[in-house]
Every structure is written in structure tokens, then in C-alpha cells.
CSV table of C-alpha atoms in Angstrom, one decimal:
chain,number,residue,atom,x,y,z
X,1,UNK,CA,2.8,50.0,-47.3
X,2,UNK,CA,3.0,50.6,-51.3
X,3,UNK,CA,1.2,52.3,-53.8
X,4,UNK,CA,0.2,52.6,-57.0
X,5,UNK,CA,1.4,55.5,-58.7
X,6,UNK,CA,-0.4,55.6,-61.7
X,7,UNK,CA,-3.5,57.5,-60.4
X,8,UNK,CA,-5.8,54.9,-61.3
X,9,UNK,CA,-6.1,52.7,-58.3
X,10,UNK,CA,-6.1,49.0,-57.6
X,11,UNK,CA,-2.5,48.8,-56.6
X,12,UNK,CA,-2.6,50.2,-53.2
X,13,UNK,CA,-1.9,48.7,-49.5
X,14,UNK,CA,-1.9,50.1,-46.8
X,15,UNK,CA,-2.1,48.7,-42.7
X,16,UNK,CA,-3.2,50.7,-39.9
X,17,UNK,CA,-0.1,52.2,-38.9
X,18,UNK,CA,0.4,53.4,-42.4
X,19,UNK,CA,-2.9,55.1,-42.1
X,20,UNK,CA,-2.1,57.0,-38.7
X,21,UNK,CA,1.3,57.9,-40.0
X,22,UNK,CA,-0.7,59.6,-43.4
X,23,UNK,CA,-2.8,61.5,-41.5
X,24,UNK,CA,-0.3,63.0,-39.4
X,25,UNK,CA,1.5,63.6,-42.7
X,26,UNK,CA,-0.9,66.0,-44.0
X,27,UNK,CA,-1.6,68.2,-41.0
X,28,UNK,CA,0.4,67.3,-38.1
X,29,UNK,CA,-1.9,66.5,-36.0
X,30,UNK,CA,-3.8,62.8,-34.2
X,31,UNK,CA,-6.4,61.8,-36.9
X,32,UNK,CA,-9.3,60.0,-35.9
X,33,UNK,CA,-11.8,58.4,-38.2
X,34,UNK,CA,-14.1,60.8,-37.0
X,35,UNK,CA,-12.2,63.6,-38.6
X,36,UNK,CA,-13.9,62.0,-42.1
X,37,UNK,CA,-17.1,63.2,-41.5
X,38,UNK,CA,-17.4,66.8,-43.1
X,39,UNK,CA,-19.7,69.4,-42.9
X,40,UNK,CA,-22.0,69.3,-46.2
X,41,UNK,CA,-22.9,72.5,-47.5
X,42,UNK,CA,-26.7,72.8,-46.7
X,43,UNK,CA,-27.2,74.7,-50.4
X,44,UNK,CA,-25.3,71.4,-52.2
X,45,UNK,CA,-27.5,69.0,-54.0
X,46,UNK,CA,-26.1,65.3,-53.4
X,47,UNK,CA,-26.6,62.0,-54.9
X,48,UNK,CA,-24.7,59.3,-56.2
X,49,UNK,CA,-24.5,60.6,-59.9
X,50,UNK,CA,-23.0,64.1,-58.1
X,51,UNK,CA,-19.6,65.6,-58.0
X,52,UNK,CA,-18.2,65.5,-55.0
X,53,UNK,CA,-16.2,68.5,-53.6
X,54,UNK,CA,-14.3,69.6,-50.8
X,55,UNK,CA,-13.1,73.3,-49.9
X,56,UNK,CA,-12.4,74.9,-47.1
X,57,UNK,CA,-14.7,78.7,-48.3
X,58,UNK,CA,-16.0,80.0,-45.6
X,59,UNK,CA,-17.2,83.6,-45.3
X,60,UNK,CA,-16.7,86.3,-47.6
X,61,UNK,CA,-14.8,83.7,-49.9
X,62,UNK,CA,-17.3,81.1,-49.4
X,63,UNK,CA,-20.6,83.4,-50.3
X,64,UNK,CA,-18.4,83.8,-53.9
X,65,UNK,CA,-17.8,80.3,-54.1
X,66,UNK,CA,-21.7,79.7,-54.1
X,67,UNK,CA,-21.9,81.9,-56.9
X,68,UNK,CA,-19.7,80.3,-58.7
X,69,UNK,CA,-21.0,77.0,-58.1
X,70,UNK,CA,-24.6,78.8,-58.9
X,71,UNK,CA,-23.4,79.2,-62.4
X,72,UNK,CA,-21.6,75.9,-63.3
X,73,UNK,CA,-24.4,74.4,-61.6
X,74,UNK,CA,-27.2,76.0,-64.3
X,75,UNK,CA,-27.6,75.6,-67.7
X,76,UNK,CA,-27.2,72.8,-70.1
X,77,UNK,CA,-24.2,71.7,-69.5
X,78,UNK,CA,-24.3,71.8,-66.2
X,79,UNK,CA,-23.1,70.2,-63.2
X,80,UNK,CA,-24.5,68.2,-59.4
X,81,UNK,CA,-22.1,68.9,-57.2
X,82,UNK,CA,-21.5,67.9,-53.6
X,83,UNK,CA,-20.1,70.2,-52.2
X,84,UNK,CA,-18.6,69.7,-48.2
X,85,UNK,CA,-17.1,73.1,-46.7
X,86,UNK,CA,-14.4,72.0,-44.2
X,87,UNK,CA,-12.9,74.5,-41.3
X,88,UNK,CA,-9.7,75.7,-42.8
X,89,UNK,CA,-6.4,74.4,-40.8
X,90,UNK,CA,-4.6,71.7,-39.8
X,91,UNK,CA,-8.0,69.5,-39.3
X,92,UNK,CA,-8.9,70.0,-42.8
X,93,UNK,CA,-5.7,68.5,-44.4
X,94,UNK,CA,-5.5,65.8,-41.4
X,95,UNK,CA,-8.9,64.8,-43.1
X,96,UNK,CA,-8.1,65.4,-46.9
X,97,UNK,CA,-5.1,62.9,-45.9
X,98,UNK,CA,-7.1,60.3,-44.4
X,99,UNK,CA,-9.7,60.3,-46.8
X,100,UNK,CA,-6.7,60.0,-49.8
X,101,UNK,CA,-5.6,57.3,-47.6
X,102,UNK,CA,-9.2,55.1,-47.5
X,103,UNK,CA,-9.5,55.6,-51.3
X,104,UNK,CA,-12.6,57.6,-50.3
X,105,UNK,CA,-11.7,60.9,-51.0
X,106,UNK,CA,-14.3,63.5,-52.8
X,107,UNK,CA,-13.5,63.3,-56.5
X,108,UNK,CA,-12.3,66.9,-56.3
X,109,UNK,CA,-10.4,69.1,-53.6
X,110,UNK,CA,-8.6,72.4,-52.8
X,111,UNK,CA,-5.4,72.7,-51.4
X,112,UNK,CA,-2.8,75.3,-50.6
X,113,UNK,CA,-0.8,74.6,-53.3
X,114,UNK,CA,2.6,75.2,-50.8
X,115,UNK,CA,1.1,71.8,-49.4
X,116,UNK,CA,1.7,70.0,-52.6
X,117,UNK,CA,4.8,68.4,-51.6
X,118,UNK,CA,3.0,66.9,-48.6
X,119,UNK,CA,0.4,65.1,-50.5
X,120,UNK,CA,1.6,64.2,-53.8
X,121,UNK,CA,5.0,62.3,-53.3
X,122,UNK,CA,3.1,60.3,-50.9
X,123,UNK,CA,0.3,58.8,-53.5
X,124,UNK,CA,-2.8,60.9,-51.5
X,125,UNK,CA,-3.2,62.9,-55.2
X,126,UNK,CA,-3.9,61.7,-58.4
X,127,UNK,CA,-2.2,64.2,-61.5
X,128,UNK,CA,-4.5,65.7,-64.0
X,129,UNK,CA,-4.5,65.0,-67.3
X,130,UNK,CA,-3.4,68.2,-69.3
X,131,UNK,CA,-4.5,66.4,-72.5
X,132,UNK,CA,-8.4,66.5,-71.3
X,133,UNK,CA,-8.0,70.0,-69.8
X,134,UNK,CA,-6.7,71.0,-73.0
X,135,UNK,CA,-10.0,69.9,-74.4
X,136,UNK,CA,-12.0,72.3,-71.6
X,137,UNK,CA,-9.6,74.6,-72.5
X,138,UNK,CA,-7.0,75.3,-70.1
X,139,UNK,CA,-3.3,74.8,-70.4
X,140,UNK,CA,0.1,75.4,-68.9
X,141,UNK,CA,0.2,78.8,-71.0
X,142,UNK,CA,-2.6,80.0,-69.0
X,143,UNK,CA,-0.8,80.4,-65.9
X,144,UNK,CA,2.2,82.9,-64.4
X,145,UNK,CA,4.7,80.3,-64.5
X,146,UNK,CA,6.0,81.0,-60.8
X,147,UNK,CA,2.8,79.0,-59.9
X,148,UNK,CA,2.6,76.8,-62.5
X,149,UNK,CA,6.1,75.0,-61.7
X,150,UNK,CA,5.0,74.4,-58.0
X,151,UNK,CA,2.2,72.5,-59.3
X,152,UNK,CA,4.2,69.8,-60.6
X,153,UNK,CA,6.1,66.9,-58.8
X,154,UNK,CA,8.2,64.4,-61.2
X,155,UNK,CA,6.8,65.7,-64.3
X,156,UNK,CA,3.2,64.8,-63.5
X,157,UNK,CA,0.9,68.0,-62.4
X,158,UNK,CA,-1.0,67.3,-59.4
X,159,UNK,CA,-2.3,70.8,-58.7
X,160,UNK,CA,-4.3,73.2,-60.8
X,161,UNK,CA,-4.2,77.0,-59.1
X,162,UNK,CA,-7.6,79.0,-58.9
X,163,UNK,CA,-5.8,82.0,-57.6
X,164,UNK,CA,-2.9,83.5,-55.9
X,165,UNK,CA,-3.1,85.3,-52.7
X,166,UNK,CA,-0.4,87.4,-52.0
X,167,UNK,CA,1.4,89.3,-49.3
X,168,UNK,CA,0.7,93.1,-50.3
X,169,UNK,CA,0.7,96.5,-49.5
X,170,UNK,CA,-2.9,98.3,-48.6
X,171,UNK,CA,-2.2,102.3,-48.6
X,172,UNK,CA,-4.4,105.5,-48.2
X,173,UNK,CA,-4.2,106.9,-51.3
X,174,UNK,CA,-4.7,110.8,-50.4
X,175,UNK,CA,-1.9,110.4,-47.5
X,176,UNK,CA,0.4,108.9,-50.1
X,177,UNK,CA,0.4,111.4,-52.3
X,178,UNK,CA,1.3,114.1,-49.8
X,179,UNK,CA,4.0,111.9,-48.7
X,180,UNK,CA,5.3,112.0,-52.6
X,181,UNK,CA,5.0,107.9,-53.2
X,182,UNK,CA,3.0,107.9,-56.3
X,183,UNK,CA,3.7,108.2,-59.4
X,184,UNK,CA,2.4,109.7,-62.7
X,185,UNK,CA,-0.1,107.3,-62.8
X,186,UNK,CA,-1.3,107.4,-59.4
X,187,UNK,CA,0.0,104.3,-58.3
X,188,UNK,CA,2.9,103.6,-55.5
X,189,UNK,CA,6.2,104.4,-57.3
X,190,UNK,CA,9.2,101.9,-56.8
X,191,UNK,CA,10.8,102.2,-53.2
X,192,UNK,CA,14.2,100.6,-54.4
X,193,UNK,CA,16.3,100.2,-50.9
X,194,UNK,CA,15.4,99.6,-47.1
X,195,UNK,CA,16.5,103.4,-46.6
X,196,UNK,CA,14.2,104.7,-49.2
X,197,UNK,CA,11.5,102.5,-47.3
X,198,UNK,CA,12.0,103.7,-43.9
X,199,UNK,CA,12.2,107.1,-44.9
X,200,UNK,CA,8.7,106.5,-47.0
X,201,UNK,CA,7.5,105.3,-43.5
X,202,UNK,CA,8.5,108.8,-42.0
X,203,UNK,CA,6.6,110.5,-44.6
X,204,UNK,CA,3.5,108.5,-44.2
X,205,UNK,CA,3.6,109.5,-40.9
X,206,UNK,CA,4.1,112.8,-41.5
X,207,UNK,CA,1.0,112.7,-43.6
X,208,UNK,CA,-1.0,110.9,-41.5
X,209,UNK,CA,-0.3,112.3,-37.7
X,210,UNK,CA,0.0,109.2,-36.8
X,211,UNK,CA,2.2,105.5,-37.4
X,212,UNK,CA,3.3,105.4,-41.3
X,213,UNK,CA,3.0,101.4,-41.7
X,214,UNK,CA,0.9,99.0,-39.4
X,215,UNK,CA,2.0,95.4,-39.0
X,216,UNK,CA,-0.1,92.9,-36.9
X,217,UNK,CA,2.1,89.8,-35.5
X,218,UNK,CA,2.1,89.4,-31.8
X,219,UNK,CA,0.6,86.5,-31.3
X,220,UNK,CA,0.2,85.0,-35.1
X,221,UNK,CA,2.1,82.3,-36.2
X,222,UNK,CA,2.3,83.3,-40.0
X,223,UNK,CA,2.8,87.5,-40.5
X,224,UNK,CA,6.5,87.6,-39.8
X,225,UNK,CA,7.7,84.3,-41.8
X,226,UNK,CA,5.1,86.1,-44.6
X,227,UNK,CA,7.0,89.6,-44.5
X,228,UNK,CA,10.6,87.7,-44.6
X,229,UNK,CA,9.4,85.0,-46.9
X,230,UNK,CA,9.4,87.9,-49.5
X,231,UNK,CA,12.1,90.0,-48.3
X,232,UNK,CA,14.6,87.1,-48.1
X,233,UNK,CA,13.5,86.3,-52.2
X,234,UNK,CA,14.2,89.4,-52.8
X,235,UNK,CA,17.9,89.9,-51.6
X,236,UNK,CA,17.9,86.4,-54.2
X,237,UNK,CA,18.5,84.1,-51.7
X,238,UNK,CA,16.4,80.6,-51.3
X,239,UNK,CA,15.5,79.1,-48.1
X,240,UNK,CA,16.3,75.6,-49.6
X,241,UNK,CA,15.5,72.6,-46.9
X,242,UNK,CA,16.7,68.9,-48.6
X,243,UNK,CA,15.2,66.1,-48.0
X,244,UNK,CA,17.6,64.0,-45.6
X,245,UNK,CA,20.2,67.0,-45.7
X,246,UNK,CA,20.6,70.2,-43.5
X,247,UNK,CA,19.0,73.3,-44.3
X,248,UNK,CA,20.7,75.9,-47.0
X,249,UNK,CA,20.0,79.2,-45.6
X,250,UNK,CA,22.2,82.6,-46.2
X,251,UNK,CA,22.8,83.9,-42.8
X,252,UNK,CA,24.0,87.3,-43.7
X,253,UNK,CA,21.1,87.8,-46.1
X,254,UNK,CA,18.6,86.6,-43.1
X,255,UNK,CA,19.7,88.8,-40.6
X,256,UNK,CA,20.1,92.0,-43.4
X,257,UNK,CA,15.9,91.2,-43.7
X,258,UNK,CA,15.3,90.9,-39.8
X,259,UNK,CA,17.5,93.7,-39.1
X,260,UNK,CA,15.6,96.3,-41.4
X,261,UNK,CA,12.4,94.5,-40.3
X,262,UNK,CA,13.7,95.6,-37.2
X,263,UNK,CA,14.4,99.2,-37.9
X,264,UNK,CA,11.2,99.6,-39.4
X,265,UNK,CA,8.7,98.2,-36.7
X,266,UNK,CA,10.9,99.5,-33.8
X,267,UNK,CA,7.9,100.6,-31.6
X,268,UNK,CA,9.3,104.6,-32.0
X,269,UNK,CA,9.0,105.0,-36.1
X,270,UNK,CA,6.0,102.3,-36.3
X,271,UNK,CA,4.4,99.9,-33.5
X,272,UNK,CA,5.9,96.5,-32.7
X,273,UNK,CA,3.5,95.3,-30.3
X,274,UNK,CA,0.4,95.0,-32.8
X,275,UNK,CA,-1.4,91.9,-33.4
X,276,UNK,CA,-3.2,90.9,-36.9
X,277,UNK,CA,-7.0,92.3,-35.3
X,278,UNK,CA,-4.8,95.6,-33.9
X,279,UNK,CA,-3.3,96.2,-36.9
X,280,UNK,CA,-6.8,95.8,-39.1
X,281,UNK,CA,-8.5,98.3,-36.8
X,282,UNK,CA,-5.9,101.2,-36.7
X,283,UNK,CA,-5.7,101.1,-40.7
X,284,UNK,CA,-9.4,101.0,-40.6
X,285,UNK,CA,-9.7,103.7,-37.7
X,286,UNK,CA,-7.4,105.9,-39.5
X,287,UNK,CA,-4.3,105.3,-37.1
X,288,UNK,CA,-1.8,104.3,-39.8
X,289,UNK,CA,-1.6,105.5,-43.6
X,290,UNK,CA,-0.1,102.0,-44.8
X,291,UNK,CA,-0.6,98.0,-43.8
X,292,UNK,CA,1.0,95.1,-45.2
X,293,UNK,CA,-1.3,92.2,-45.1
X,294,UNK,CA,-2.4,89.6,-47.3
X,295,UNK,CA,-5.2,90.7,-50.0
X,296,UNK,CA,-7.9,88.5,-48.5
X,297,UNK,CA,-8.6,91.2,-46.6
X,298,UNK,CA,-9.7,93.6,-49.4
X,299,UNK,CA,-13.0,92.9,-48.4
X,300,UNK,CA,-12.5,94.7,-44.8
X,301,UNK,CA,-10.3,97.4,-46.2
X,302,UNK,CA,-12.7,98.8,-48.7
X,303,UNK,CA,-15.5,99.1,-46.1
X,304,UNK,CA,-13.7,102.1,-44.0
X,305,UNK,CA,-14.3,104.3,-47.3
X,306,UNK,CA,-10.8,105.7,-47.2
X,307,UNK,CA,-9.5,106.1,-50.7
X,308,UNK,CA,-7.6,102.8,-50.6
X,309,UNK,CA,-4.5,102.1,-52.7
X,310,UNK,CA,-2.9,98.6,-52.9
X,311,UNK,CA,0.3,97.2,-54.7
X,312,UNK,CA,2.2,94.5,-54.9
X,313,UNK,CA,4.9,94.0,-52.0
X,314,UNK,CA,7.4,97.2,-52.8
X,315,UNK,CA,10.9,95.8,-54.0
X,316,UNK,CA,13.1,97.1,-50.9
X,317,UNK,CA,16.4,94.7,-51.9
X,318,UNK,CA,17.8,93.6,-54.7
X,319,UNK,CA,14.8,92.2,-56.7
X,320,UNK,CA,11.2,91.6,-57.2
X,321,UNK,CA,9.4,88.9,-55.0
X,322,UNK,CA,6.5,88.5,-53.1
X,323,UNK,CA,5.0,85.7,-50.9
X,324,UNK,CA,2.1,83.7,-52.4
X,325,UNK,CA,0.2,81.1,-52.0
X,326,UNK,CA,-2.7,79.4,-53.6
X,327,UNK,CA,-5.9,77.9,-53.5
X,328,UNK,CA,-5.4,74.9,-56.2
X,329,UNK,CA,-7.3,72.0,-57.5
X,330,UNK,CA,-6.5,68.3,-56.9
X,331,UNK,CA,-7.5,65.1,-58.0
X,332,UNK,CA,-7.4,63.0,-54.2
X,333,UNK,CA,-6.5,59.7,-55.1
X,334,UNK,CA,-9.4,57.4,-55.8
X,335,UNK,CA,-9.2,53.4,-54.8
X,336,UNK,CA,-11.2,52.4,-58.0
X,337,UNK,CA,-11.1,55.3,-60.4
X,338,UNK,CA,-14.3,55.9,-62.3
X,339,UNK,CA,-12.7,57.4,-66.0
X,340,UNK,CA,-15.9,59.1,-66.8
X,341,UNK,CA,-16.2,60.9,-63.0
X,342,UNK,CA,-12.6,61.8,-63.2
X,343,UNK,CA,-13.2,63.5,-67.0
X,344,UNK,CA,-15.9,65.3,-65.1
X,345,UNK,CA,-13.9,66.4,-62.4
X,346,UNK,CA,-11.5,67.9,-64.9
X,347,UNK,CA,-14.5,69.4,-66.7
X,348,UNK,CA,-15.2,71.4,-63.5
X,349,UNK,CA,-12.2,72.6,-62.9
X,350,UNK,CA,-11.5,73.9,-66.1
X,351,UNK,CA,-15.1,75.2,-66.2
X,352,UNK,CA,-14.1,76.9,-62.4
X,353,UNK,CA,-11.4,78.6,-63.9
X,354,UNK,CA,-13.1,79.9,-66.4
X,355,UNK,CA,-15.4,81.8,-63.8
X,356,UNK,CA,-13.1,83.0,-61.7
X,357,UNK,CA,-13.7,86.5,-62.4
X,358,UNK,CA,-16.4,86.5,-59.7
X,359,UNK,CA,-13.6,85.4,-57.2
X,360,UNK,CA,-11.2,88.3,-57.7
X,361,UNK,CA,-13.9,90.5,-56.4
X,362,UNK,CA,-12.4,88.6,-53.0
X,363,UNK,CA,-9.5,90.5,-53.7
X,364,UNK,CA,-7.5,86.9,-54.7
X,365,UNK,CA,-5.8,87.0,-57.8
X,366,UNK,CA,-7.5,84.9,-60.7
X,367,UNK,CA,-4.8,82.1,-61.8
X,368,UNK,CA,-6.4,81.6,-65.0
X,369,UNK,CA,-4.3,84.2,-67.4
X,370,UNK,CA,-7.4,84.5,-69.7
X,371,UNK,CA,-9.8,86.2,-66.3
X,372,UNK,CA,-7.0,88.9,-66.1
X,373,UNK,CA,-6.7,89.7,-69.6
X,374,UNK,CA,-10.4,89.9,-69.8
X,375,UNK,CA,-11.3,94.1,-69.8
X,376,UNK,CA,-13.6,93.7,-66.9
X,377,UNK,CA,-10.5,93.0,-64.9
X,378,UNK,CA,-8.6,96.3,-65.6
X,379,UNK,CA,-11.5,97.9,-64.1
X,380,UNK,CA,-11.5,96.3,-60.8
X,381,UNK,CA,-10.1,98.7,-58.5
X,382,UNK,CA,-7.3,98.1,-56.3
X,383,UNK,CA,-7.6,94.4,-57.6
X,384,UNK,CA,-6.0,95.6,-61.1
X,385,UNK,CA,-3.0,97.0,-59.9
X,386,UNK,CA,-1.2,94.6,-57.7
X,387,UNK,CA,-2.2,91.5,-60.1
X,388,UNK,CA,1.3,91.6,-61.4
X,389,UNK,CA,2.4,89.8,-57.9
X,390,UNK,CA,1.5,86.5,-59.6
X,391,UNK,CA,4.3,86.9,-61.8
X,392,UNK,CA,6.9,87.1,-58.5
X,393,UNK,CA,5.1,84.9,-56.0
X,394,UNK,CA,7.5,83.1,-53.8
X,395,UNK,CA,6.0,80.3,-51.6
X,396,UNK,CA,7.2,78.2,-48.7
X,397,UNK,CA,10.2,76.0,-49.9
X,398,UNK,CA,9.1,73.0,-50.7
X,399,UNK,CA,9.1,70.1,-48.1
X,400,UNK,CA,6.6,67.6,-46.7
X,401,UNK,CA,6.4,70.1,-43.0
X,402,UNK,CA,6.2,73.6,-44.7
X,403,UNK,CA,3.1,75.3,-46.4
X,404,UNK,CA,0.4,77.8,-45.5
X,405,UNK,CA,-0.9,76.7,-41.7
X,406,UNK,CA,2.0,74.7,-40.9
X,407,UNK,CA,4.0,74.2,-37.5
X,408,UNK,CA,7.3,75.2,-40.0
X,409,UNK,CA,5.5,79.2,-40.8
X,410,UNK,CA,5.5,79.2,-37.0
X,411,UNK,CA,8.7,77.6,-36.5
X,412,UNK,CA,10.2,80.2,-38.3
X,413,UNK,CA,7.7,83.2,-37.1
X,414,UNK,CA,8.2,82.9,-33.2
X,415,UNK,CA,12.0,83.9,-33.3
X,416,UNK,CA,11.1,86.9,-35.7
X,417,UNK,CA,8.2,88.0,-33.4
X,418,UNK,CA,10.3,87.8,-31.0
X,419,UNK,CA,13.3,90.0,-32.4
X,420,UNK,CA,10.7,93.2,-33.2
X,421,UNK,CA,10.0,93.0,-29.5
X,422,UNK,CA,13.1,93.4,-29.2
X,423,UNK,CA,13.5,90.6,-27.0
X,424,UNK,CA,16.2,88.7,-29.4
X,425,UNK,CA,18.8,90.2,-31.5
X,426,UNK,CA,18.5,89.5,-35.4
X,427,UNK,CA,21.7,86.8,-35.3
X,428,UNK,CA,19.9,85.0,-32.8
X,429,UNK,CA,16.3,85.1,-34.3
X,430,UNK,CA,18.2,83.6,-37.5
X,431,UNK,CA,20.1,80.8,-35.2
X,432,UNK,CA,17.2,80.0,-34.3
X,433,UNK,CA,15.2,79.6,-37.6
X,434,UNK,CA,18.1,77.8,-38.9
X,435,UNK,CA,18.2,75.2,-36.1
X,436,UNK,CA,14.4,74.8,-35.8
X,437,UNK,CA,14.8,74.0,-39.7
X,438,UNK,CA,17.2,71.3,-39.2
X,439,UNK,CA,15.3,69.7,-36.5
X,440,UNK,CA,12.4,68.9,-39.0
X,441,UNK,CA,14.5,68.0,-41.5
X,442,UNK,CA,15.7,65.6,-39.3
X,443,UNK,CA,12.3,64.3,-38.2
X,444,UNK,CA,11.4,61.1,-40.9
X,445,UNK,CA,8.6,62.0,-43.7
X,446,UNK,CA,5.9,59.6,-42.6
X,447,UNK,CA,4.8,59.3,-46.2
X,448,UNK,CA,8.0,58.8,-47.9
């Protein structure tokens, strides 16, 4: 097969085969052309003249993406939009690749934007053109730049980033100051070292009666590569997988993150047998003063009515990281592209942006600079005070196999699970996210 890379269609070929192989590209998993047909929203106008999007809001997050839509939907400049919400997961970027592959994708899409380097190398996205967002009024100087340069593959940007969701801390705010953690401000003061850490767990606990920090991962396949995905970044190592080449990984700073992962979740100072619903239901039953979890689950935190603190994820090495991801816009490749449709499509984004404010109430981070600065912001509470984690997000490294609800987060998650059981030692847990590393590097990209 060939394609056209120019983003405008007309060049491409592609048999059957090549079709199958795209679609197991983007999700790792069979396609089937019945995968194509979506669920349309039953709120979306349709029509031939509208906007077609895909997302995959569901929920909390989907409720805020109608009113969102309600807005850029209304008034004289308005939008039709089409909007098909797909189940989030591997089916929903098996059939994001298939229809990139038919040149009958919707004219706009969301994507984790740690799936980037899945899609774009292999001609299923179009880039944007910064010149017409420029117009709408959005630029690269509107974004943290730790997401901004992940939205880009061979100078072209294919991705444009409605939020970041990071890995934080939520913390009881009461309990926490009797432990001595805040600071002048009322906010968690630095932690600094994995000592100062564990002995910040003890005093939680001493302050609750109970565990200090709650973790849920038995049974997930993304909390523990999540936790290290930081934690790693922070002792400034990368995780650094080469296409065609053998994964650069610094053992000893691996199995220094495991091993204090370790000593923290040992099942005596804090459980090690929780999973991600456990570990929701003792912070919300009171069981635990502190939980690290990502802040899509603001939402469920705030409705216990404990006097809830959140931060970004504490600096416990060397320096400041978090893991991040984000829900992005992109521009599916079209087979005939339609200039005046595709101007639109970057009209709604830009315009999306713009009213993004009404998605940090989520508890996702607005990637749109302007949102944050905006006074309204500083007054959502905890939003405002872990927004800074945009500026340190650390995704997945970048390969076609890796990203938010890939097999290579629980690649990397099962040997980690498995070493807070203590079932494996930390060395071995590391051996074995090496070597499970190497073994997709190894397997061919079906899109390259």
C-alpha cells in the first residue's frame, strides 16, 4: 500500500490486507467492518451539511461535552454537528483506524494524544493547519509545551490537546494538616525523598486511625505503569523504545522506583491487595487519608464531603514529573478532502478550546493556556491547585504499541502488580518489563 501524505487525499492505495493490518494497528485487536458502525448520539442533529464528530464521552465527561456542544451549537455563528459517542478502548481506535483507512472517517476526532504515534506515521491523520487556527485564535503559545511537542510528528502537528489528565494526589485536607503536610498556604508542602514520603504515609495514618495512602491495582492493567511512569521521570530517566532497536531502560533507576513502591504499599504500612473500586470506596468511606488516582475521578471524590485536598503527583526523586495523558483533536484523514469542511473542522476546535472551562469542572485540566489564566479558574477548588501538572506531564514513550489502553501499559503493569504482592522481587519485575519491551519492539509496525 502507499499513501499520500499531504493530507489532502487522492493519492492513496490501499488492498485488503493493508486494511486488516491498519486496524490492528490502532487497537490491537480483529476489526471487522462492522466495527464502523457507531453509536450516534441521540441529542446530535445530522445531515449532510453537518460536522461530523467522534468521541469517546461517556458519563460524567460526556453530560459536559453536551454542554459544550450546546454552546458551539447556538448562536450566530454556530455549528451542526454530528456527533457519534464510541465506547472508550481498544474498539474505539480499532474503528477510528479503519474508518482513516476507507477515507470515511468523521471530519473530526479525539484521541489519546500518547496514541499519536500510532496513527499519524501511518497516514490515518491529516495535520492541522496552524495558519487557520491562528485565525480562530489558537496557537502553539497557548499550550504547556510538554504537551504541545507530543502533538507533532515530522514537523507537521496532527493533534490539538483539549486537556490533560494527570496522575495525582487526592488528600483529606483536615487529616493532613495534623499530620504537618501543608504548608502556609494550605496546600501539600513538597515531600522531597522516598523517606520523607513513607514517613508522610505514617503520619497520615496516624491521623487517620487507619491506612495513610490507598492505591487500587490488583486486577488493572494501567495503575502501576501510571505510578512508575512518573516516578521513573522523576529520577530523569526515559523509557526510550526505538523503532527497530532494543529498549533503553535504566535498570537501577527501575528497580530504585519499584523498590520504594514496594516499601510503601507493603500490605503492613498501607494495603497491597486493593483494586481501583477498593481503593475508591475506602478514601470515600474514610478508610485512608490519601489516594493517588487520576483526576477524572474528582467527580466521585467531592461527593463523600470530606474536605478534599489534591496536588499534583509529590516530587519523591530527583525531579518534577507526572504521568499525563490527553484527550486531543485530530483531523482523520479524508479520501477527497472538502477545503471548506476541513476550515470548519478547525473552526470547532479552536471554538472547543475556547470553551473548555466547562470541562475542568470534570476535574481534566483545560489545555488551552487562556481557560487557566482566566479568573474563574483560580477559583475552582481543588482543580486550581494541581493545574501546574500540565507543565510536567510525562506520557507513554512514544511508539506505535504504547499509549493510554494499550497491551504495552499492561505489559509493563502485570510484573509491577505482581512485585507489591510480593510475589516477585523488584529486579525481576524490571527483567521482566524490559524483556516484554523488547518483544514488541521486535513485533513489525503494521503501518509503517
Amino acid at each position: 500500500m502507499s499513501f499520500d501524505h499531504s493530507g489532502h487525499g487522492g493519492g492513496f492505495r490501499m488492498g485488503r490486507r493493508g486494511l486488516l493490518r491498519w486496524g490492528l494497528a490502532g487497537a490491537g485487536a480483529v476489526a471487522a467492518p462492522s466495527l464502523l458502525a457507531g453509536c450516534a448520539s441521540p441529542a446530535s442533529p445530522s445531515g449532510s451539511s453537518s460536522l461530523r464528530v467522534w468521541d469517546l464521552f461517556s458519563g460524567g465527561d460526556g453530560v459536559l461535552m453536551d454542554e459544550m456542544l450546546e454552546t458551539v451549537t447556538s448562536g450566530p455563528d454556530s455549528f451542526s454537528i454530528d456527533r457519534t459517542i464510541l465506547e472508550w478502548g481498544p474498539s474505539y481506535y480499532t474503528k477510528l483506524a479503519m474508518a482513516a483507512a476507507g477515507g470515511r472517517a468523521p471530519e473530526v476526532a479525539v484521541l489519546h494524544l500518547s496514541r499519536l504515534a500510532g496513527y499519524a506515521p501511518g497516514g490515518l491523520l491529516d495535520p492541522f493547519d496552524l495558519d487557520v487556527l491562528a485565525e480562530f485564535g489558537v496557537g502553539e503559545e497557548h499550550f504547556a509545551p510538554a504537551i504541545w511537542e507530543r502533538a507533532k510528528w515530522e514537523g507537521g502537528v496532527y493533534a490539538i490537546p483539549l486537556d490533560t489528565h494527570p496522575f495525582i494526589v487526592f488528600y483529606d485536607k483536615e487529616l493532613a494538616d495534623q499530620a504537618g503536610l501543608l504548608d502556609s498556604d494550605g496546600e501539600l508542602a513538597p515531600i522531597g525523598s522516598p523517606d520523607r514520603m513513607l514517613a508522610a504515609s505514617d503520619a497520615l495514618a496516624s491521623a487517620q486511625g487507619a491506612a495513610g495512602v490507598l492505591f487500587g491495582h490488583v486486577g488493572d492493567q494501567s495503575q502501576c505503569w501510571r505510578l512508575f511512569n512518573g516516578l521513573y521521570a522523576q529520577t530523569g530517566s526515559e523509557w526510550v523504545l526505538p523503532e527497530g532497536g532494543e529498549p533503553q531502560v535504566d535498570r537501577d533507576a527501575a528497580v530504585r522506583v519499584i523498590t520504594f513502591m514496594t516499601e510503601l504499599f507493603d500490605g503492613d504500612r498501607n494495603p497491597n491487595h486493593l483494586d481501583y473500586n477498593g481503593a475508591m470506596a475506602a478514601f470515600q468511606g474514610s478508610r485512608g487519608a490519601m489516594i493517588f488516582s487520576g483526576e477524572w475521578e474528582l467527580p466521585n471524590m467531592t461527593v463523600t464531603g470530606r474536605p478534599l485536598g489534591a496536588a499534583p503527583f509529590p516530587t519523591i526523586f530527583d525531579q518534577p514529573a507526572v504521568h499525563a495523558d490527553s484527550h486531543s483533536y485530530v483531523l482523520p484523514r479524508q479520501e477527497r478532502v472538502d477545503e471548506a469542511r476541513r476550515r470548519e473542522a478547525h473552526r470547532f476546535v479552536a471554538t472547543m478550546l475556547k470553551a473548555s472551562y466547562t470541562w475542568a469542572s470534570a476535574g481534566h485540566i483545560p489545555a488551552y493556556q487562556p481557560v487557566i489564566a482566566d479568573e474563574r479558574y483560580a477559583d475552582l477548588d481543588p482543580q486550581a491547585s494541581y493545574a501546574g501538572a500540565s507543565e510536567i506531564a510525562v506520557l507513554d514513550p512514544a511508539n506505535w504499541f504504547t499509549g493510554s489502553g494499550s497491551n504495552f501499559q499492561n505489559q509493563m503493569t502485570q510484573p509491577m502488580t505482581s512485585a507489591l504482592l510480593g510475589n516477585t522481587s523488584p529486579e525481576r519485575a524490571v527483567e521482566q518489563m524490559v524483556s516484554a519491551s523488547a518483544s514488541m519492539l521486535d513485533q513489525p509496525n503494521p503501518v509503517a
